[in-house]
Each structure stands twice: as structure tokens, then as C-alpha cells.
N, CA, C and O atoms as a DFTB+ gen file, in Angstrom:
432 C
 N C O
     1  1       0.869      -1.165      -0.064
     2  2       0.018       0.034       0.097
     3  2       0.839       1.299       0.028
     4  3       0.485       2.269      -0.642
     5  1       1.913       1.256       0.720
     6  2       2.826       2.393       0.864
     7  2       3.543       2.758      -0.534
     8  3       3.868       3.902      -0.851
     9  1       3.727       1.665      -1.276
    10  2       4.389       1.717      -2.568
    11  2       3.447       2.426      -3.627
    12  3       3.900       3.104      -4.549
    13  1       2.138       2.217      -3.419
    14  2       1.139       2.873      -4.182
    15  2       1.177       4.472      -3.892
    16  3       1.063       5.298      -4.797
    17  1       1.344       4.797      -2.591
    18  2       1.357       6.266      -2.193
    19  2       2.615       6.906      -2.869
    20  3       2.560       8.008      -3.415
    21  1       3.736       6.157      -2.802
    22  2       4.839       6.621      -3.476
    23  2       4.680       6.886      -4.898
    24  3       5.112       7.919      -5.409
    25  1       4.075       5.984      -5.545
    26  2       3.812       6.072      -6.958
    27  2       2.937       7.268      -7.229
    28  3       3.176       8.040      -8.157
    29  1       1.924       7.411      -6.406
    30  2       1.020       8.592      -6.663
    31  2       1.716       9.915      -6.438
    32  3       1.509      10.886      -7.167
    33  1       2.564       9.929      -5.387
    34  2       3.352      11.134      -5.165
    35  2       4.276      11.479      -6.271
    36  3       4.428      12.655      -6.602
    37  1       4.917      10.480      -6.874
    38  2       5.744      10.738      -7.913
    39  2       5.013      11.074      -9.155
    40  3       5.555      11.805      -9.985
    41  1       3.823      10.598      -9.350
    42  2       3.022      10.910     -10.562
    43  2       2.502      12.335     -10.452
    44  3       2.489      13.028     -11.469
    45  1       2.043      12.859      -9.207
    46  2       1.696      14.246      -9.055
    47  2       2.821      15.092      -9.216
    48  3       2.688      16.075      -9.944
    49  1       4.048      14.848      -8.587
    50  2       5.162      15.868      -8.815
    51  2       5.702      15.686     -10.160
    52  3       6.348      16.648     -10.576
    53  1       5.590      14.674     -10.943
    54  2       6.061      14.628     -12.241
    55  2       5.144      15.389     -13.187
    56  3       5.626      16.016     -14.130
    57  1       3.765      15.350     -12.947
    58  2       2.982      16.077     -13.701
    59  2       3.119      17.501     -13.575
    60  3       3.051      18.247     -14.552
    61  1       3.325      17.930     -12.314
    62  2       3.658      19.377     -12.229
    63  2       4.874      19.782     -12.964
    64  3       4.887      20.832     -13.607
    65  1       5.923      18.975     -12.895
    66  2       7.207      19.311     -13.614
    67  2       6.968      19.407     -15.168
    68  3       7.505      20.251     -15.885
    69  1       6.081      18.422     -15.601
    70  2       6.006      18.461     -17.160
    71  2       4.995      19.534     -17.429
    72  3       4.985      19.977     -18.577
    73  1       4.145      20.027     -16.567
    74  2       3.349      21.332     -16.797
    75  2       4.219      22.513     -16.841
    76  3       3.983      23.463     -17.587
    77  1       5.216      22.460     -16.054
    78  2       6.304      23.514     -16.032
    79  2       6.976      23.636     -17.366
    80  3       7.159      24.722     -17.916
    81  1       7.333      22.486     -17.861
    82  2       8.003      22.500     -19.209
    83  2       6.993      22.911     -20.295
    84  3       7.363      23.627     -21.225
    85  1       5.814      22.506     -20.204
    86  2       4.790      22.904     -21.187
    87  2       4.573      24.322     -21.225
    88  3       4.427      24.888     -22.308
    89  1       4.538      24.979     -20.076
    90  2       4.355      26.490     -19.967
    91  2       5.663      27.143     -20.447
    92  3       5.631      28.211     -21.059
    93  1       6.845      26.485     -20.163
    94  2       8.132      27.104     -20.590
    95  2       8.140      27.149     -22.161
    96  3       8.576      28.116     -22.786
    97  1       7.635      26.046     -22.732
    98  2       7.705      26.004     -24.173
    99  2       6.602      26.780     -24.931
   100  3       6.852      27.549     -25.860
   101  1       5.341      26.515     -24.454
   102  2       4.145      27.135     -25.136
   103  2       3.570      28.327     -24.565
   104  3       2.694      28.949     -25.166
   105  1       4.039      28.705     -23.371
   106  2       3.637      29.954     -22.759
   107  2       2.161      30.114     -22.467
   108  3       1.526      29.282     -21.819
   109  1       1.613      31.287     -23.005
   110  2       0.245      31.654     -22.747
   111  2      -0.826      30.530     -23.212
   112  3      -1.919      30.364     -22.672
   113  1      -0.362      29.844     -24.224
   114  2      -1.334      28.768     -24.712
   115  2      -1.643      27.809     -23.490
   116  3      -2.802      27.519     -23.196
   117  1      -0.621      27.366     -22.841
   118  2      -0.870      26.412     -21.656
   119  2      -1.596      26.962     -20.581
   120  3      -2.385      26.269     -19.939
   121  1      -1.372      28.282     -20.305
   122  2      -2.099      28.972     -19.204
   123  2      -3.644      29.169     -19.674
   124  3      -4.547      29.047     -18.846
   125  1      -3.892      29.455     -20.928
   126  2      -5.198      29.581     -21.321
   127  2      -5.859      28.232     -21.327
   128  3      -7.050      28.131     -21.030
   129  1      -5.163      27.241     -21.639
   130  2      -5.728      25.912     -21.608
   131  2      -6.201      25.460     -20.237
   132  3      -7.237      24.824     -20.042
   133  1      -5.293      25.873     -19.260
   134  2      -5.789      25.413     -17.915
   135  2      -7.044      26.247     -17.449
   136  3      -7.983      25.758     -16.820
   137  1      -6.946      27.545     -17.830
   138  2      -8.147      28.434     -17.496
   139  2      -9.557      27.818     -18.240
   140  3     -10.648      27.811     -17.668
   141  1      -9.361      27.375     -19.428
   142  2     -10.495      26.706     -20.170
   143  2     -10.917      25.444     -19.539
   144  3     -12.085      25.077     -19.663
   145  1     -10.111      24.792     -18.911
   146  2     -10.324      23.392     -18.254
   147  2     -10.831      23.533     -16.815
   148  3     -11.248      22.527     -16.240
   149  1     -10.821      24.598     -16.264
   150  2     -11.455      24.756     -14.807
   151  2     -12.709      25.623     -14.925
   152  3     -13.026      26.223     -15.952
   153  1     -13.396      25.632     -13.769
   154  2     -14.584      26.349     -13.754
   155  2     -14.391      27.591     -12.795
   156  3     -13.761      27.512     -11.740
   157  1     -14.976      28.711     -13.246
   158  2     -14.781      29.976     -12.400
   159  2     -15.707      29.856     -11.171
   160  3     -15.252      30.003     -10.037
   161  1     -16.949      29.601     -11.390
   162  2     -17.888      29.342     -10.354
   163  2     -18.179      27.974      -9.989
   164  3     -19.191      27.448     -10.451
   165  1     -17.404      27.331      -9.207
   166  2     -17.518      25.915      -8.920
   167  2     -18.594      25.750      -7.844
   168  3     -18.264      25.949      -6.674
   169  1     -19.899      25.391      -8.149
   170  2     -20.952      25.173      -7.234
   171  2     -21.449      23.825      -7.127
   172  3     -22.256      23.595      -6.227
   173  1     -21.090      22.886      -7.910
   174  2     -21.546      21.436      -7.926
   175  2     -20.356      20.656      -7.490
   176  3     -19.225      21.140      -7.536
   177  1     -20.597      19.480      -7.077
   178  2     -19.520      18.518      -6.725
   179  2     -18.589      18.208      -7.893
   180  3     -17.371      18.115      -7.741
   181  1     -19.184      18.056      -9.026
   182  2     -18.443      17.758     -10.237
   183  2     -17.406      18.870     -10.558
   184  3     -16.217      18.598     -10.725
   185  1     -17.930      20.205     -10.643
   186  2     -17.092      21.382     -10.903
   187  2     -15.995      21.466      -9.931
   188  3     -14.853      21.739     -10.302
   189  1     -16.322      21.218      -8.569
   190  2     -15.216      21.373      -7.562
   191  2     -14.184      20.185      -7.675
   192  3     -12.996      20.359      -7.405
   193  1     -14.668      19.025      -8.067
   194  2     -13.711      17.945      -8.272
   195  2     -12.855      18.282      -9.256
   196  3     -11.658      18.093      -9.043
   197  1     -13.244      18.797     -10.420
   198  2     -12.395      19.137     -11.564
   199  2     -11.366      20.155     -11.165
   200  3     -10.174      20.000     -11.429
   201  1     -11.846      21.210     -10.519
   202  2     -11.030      22.254     -10.122
   203  2      -9.878      21.716      -9.103
   204  3      -8.694      22.028      -9.230
   205  1     -10.321      20.963      -8.192
   206  2      -9.169      20.384      -7.150
   207  2      -8.282      19.445      -8.008
   208  3      -7.064      19.579      -7.892
   209  1      -8.730      18.584      -8.788
   210  2      -7.793      17.724      -9.542
   211  2      -6.826      18.483     -10.501
   212  3      -5.658      18.136     -10.674
   213  1      -7.418      19.549     -11.110
   214  2      -6.442      20.434     -11.942
   215  2      -5.574      21.211     -11.023
   216  3      -4.446      21.498     -11.424
   217  1      -5.920      21.555      -9.951
   218  2      -4.875      22.394      -9.153
   219  2      -3.971      21.515      -8.535
   220  3      -2.846      21.938      -8.269
   221  1      -4.322      20.206      -8.230
   222  2      -3.352      19.246      -7.648
   223  2      -2.358      18.872      -8.711
   224  3      -1.178      18.736      -8.387
   225  1      -2.755      18.687     -10.001
   226  2      -1.849      18.212     -11.016
   227  2      -1.107      19.318     -11.737
   228  3       0.027      19.109     -12.167
   229  1      -1.704      20.476     -11.881
   230  2      -1.053      21.572     -12.608
   231  2      -0.970      22.952     -11.926
   232  3      -0.490      23.900     -12.546
   233  1      -1.397      23.081     -10.742
   234  2      -1.694      24.236     -10.026
   235  2      -0.486      25.153      -9.928
   236  3      -0.517      26.319     -10.322
   237  1       0.619      24.553      -9.365
   238  2       1.826      25.283      -9.081
   239  2       2.445      25.941     -10.335
   240  3       2.819      27.113     -10.373
   241  1       2.510      25.087     -11.327
   242  2       3.037      25.584     -12.628
   243  2       2.134      26.782     -13.093
   244  3       2.617      27.874     -13.388
   245  1       0.866      26.521     -13.136
   246  2      -0.055      27.590     -13.540
   247  2       0.176      28.739     -12.812
   248  3       0.347      29.789     -13.433
   249  1       0.215      28.727     -11.508
   250  2       0.360      29.930     -10.601
   251  2       1.677      30.676     -10.916
   252  3       1.730      31.906     -10.930
   253  1       2.717      29.895     -11.163
   254  2       3.928      30.497     -11.505
   255  2       3.947      31.135     -12.862
   256  3       4.603      32.162     -13.033
   257  1       3.301      30.613     -13.782
   258  2       3.120      31.005     -15.209
   259  2       2.338      32.369     -15.176
   260  3       2.687      33.299     -15.904
   261  1       1.275      32.466     -14.317
   262  2       0.508      33.618     -14.321
   263  2       1.215      34.780     -13.451
   264  3       0.957      35.969     -13.635
   265  1       2.067      34.350     -12.553
   266  2       2.919      35.307     -11.752
   267  2       3.903      36.003     -12.626
   268  3       4.174      37.175     -12.366
   269  1       4.537      35.329     -13.761
   270  2       5.550      36.007     -14.522
   271  2       4.922      36.514     -15.802
   272  3       5.645      37.012     -16.665
   273  1       3.565      36.410     -15.974
   274  2       3.120      36.669     -17.283
   275  2       3.263      38.215     -17.728
   276  3       3.154      38.509     -18.919
   277  1       3.467      39.026     -16.912
   278  2       3.527      40.479     -17.380
   279  2       5.013      40.883     -17.814
   280  3       5.277      41.989     -18.285
   281  1       5.862      39.974     -17.626
   282  2       7.291      40.175     -18.233
   283  2       7.372      39.955     -19.635
   284  3       6.442      39.412     -20.231
   285  1       8.546      40.383     -20.290
   286  2       8.814      39.945     -21.677
   287  2       9.230      38.527     -21.776
   288  3       9.506      37.835     -20.797
   289  1       9.261      38.113     -23.058
   290  2       9.467      36.589     -23.326
   291  2      10.620      36.175     -22.667
   292  3      10.485      35.198     -21.930
   293  1      11.894      36.762     -22.768
   294  2      13.084      36.191     -22.252
   295  2      13.068      36.140     -20.691
   296  3      13.400      35.109     -20.107
   297  1      12.685      37.247     -20.033
   298  2      12.614      37.364     -18.574
   299  2      11.504      36.377     -17.981
   300  3      11.583      35.905     -16.847
   301  1      10.491      36.124     -18.849
   302  2       9.455      35.282     -18.316
   303  2      10.052      33.811     -18.334
   304  3       9.664      33.013     -17.482
   305  1      10.960      33.448     -19.259
   306  2      11.427      32.143     -19.331
   307  2      12.475      31.960     -18.192
   308  3      12.522      30.908     -17.555
   309  1      13.368      33.073     -17.933
   310  2      14.289      32.923     -16.784
   311  2      13.544      32.737     -15.463
   312  3      13.923      31.889     -14.656
   313  1      12.568      33.463     -15.252
   314  2      11.724      33.368     -14.116
   315  2      11.139      31.964     -13.818
   316  3      11.132      31.434     -12.708
   317  1      10.637      31.424     -14.994
   318  2       9.985      30.108     -14.947
   319  2      11.069      28.914     -14.742
   320  3      10.765      27.842     -14.220
   321  1      12.191      29.187     -15.150
   322  2      13.345      28.220     -14.786
   323  2      13.679      28.314     -13.418
   324  3      14.029      27.299     -12.816
   325  1      13.606      29.546     -12.784
   326  2      13.829      29.727     -11.444
   327  2      12.803      29.025     -10.510
   328  3      13.105      28.355      -9.522
   329  1      11.572      29.269     -10.954
   330  2      10.398      28.573     -10.227
   331  2      10.529      27.078     -10.363
   332  3      10.341      26.343      -9.394
   333  1      10.845      26.625     -11.541
   334  2      10.927      25.130     -11.755
   335  2      12.124      24.565     -10.996
   336  3      12.097      23.405     -10.584
   337  1      13.118      25.322     -10.815
   338  2      14.227      24.930      -9.917
   339  2      13.853      24.720      -8.464
   340  3      14.080      23.680      -7.845
   341  1      13.214      25.881      -7.936
   342  2      12.716      25.886      -6.680
   343  2      11.749      24.709      -6.385
   344  3      11.821      24.030      -5.360
   345  1      10.820      24.522      -7.393
   346  2       9.774      23.413      -7.282
   347  2      10.535      22.130      -7.217
   348  3      10.157      21.253      -6.440
   349  1      11.573      21.960      -7.970
   350  2      12.195      20.603      -7.950
   351  2      12.765      20.402      -6.665
   352  3      12.652      19.300      -6.129
   353  1      13.454      21.473      -6.024
   354  2      14.100      21.241      -4.707
   355  2      13.007      20.872      -3.700
   356  3      13.097      19.881      -2.976
   357  1      11.932      21.748      -3.691
   358  2      10.828      21.462      -2.781
   359  2      10.130      20.175      -2.976
   360  3       9.640      19.575      -2.019
   361  1      10.071      19.749      -4.152
   362  2       9.449      18.435      -4.447
   363  2      10.267      17.291      -4.072
   364  3       9.698      16.294      -3.627
   365  1      11.611      17.314      -4.204
   366  2      12.462      16.292      -3.626
   367  2      12.458      16.212      -2.048
   368  3      12.446      15.131      -1.460
   369  1      12.470      17.362      -1.443
   370  2      12.349      17.398      -0.063
   371  2      11.039      16.844       0.448
   372  3      11.014      16.050       1.388
   373  1       9.909      17.282      -0.198
   374  2       8.693      16.743       0.208
   375  2       8.615      15.230       0.020
   376  3       8.158      14.529       0.923
   377  1       9.036      14.722      -1.095
   378  2       8.987      13.257      -1.441
   379  2       9.886      12.536      -0.363
   380  3       9.482      11.540       0.235
   381  1      11.009      13.044      -0.170
   382  2      11.803      12.354       0.867
   383  2      11.161      12.355       2.335
   384  3      11.240      11.380       3.081
   385  1      10.573      13.450       2.642
   386  2       9.872      13.405       3.964
   387  2       8.682      12.366       4.033
   388  3       8.457      11.636       4.998
   389  1       7.977      12.413       2.895
   390  2       6.803      11.403       2.915
   391  2       7.346       9.988       2.757
   392  3       6.746       9.047       3.277
   393  1       8.416       9.817       2.086
   394  2       9.084       8.466       1.902
   395  2       9.648       8.039       3.368
   396  3       9.620       6.854       3.701
   397  1      10.135       8.996       4.188
   398  2      10.587       8.668       5.602
   399  2       9.476       8.163       6.446
   400  3       9.587       7.157       7.146
   401  1       8.356       8.917       6.360
   402  2       7.126       8.617       7.094
   403  2       6.586       7.283       6.729
   404  3       6.088       6.547       7.582
   405  1       6.679       6.947       5.428
   406  2       6.049       5.646       4.780
   407  2       6.885       4.614       5.307
   408  3       6.353       3.585       5.724
   409  1       8.167       4.760       5.344
   410  2       9.191       3.641       5.744
   411  2       8.998       3.468       7.221
   412  3       9.134       2.342       7.700
   413  1       8.691       4.490       7.980
   414  2       8.452       4.249       9.432
   415  2       7.103       3.489       9.682
   416  3       7.000       2.623      10.551
   417  1       6.196       3.829       8.956
   418  2       4.941       3.087       9.027
   419  2       5.020       1.556       8.573
   420  3       4.372       0.656       9.107
   421  1       5.872       1.402       7.552
   422  2       6.023      -0.117       7.161
   423  2       6.810      -0.907       8.302
   424  3       6.670      -2.126       8.404
   425  1       7.653      -0.174       9.170
   426  2       8.458      -0.948      10.113
   427  2       7.459      -1.240      11.375
   428  3       7.617      -2.247      12.064
   429  1       6.505      -0.369      11.612
   430  2       5.747      -0.575      12.790
   431  2       4.239      -1.003      12.415
   432  3       3.420      -1.228      13.307
């Protein structure tokens, strides 16, 4: 069971990383695509579920893409690389902490 949690964590972290790459390469197209795929007024269970899953899988990359959107093309790419680097460091730390907790659970 803990291996399934590890695989799920890697899938979520990997999807975020891939979306960083997509935003780096395609820019505003991927930001618009994220906005088209979510609901502004989420009032039903279905729309809330779609928004939560979208945010879970692509939210950090989308947020960083929106945050640097007002800069010119070159500066935007530099900032996105910085955000991706920070995300990578934070993702590794988060995964290692979760892995440590899961190994502790496996032993006891």
C-alpha cells in the first residue's frame, strides 16, 4: 500500500514538472488551456472535483506562469526556470519526507 502512495506522489510531482516544461515551451497557450479546463464558479460537486484535480496536478506551474506573465518573453523564461528549480528542490524534499514517514509506517 505504501508503494502505491509513493507512485501517486511521484505521478503528481512529475505532472507538475511536465506542466512547467509545457508552460516554458508554449507559454500563454498552456495558461489559457488551464483556465479553459477549470470552472470559475464551482458550485456543484463535479465542478469542484475538476478544479481540485486540476490544481493538484497543474496548479503550481499555472500559478508561476500567471505570476510572471507580465514580463517580456526572455525574462519570463528565466523566472519560470527559477520557479521550476525551486519546485524541483521542494518536490525532492517533500518526497523524501513522505518516504521517511512511509518507511516508518512499514516498520511498525
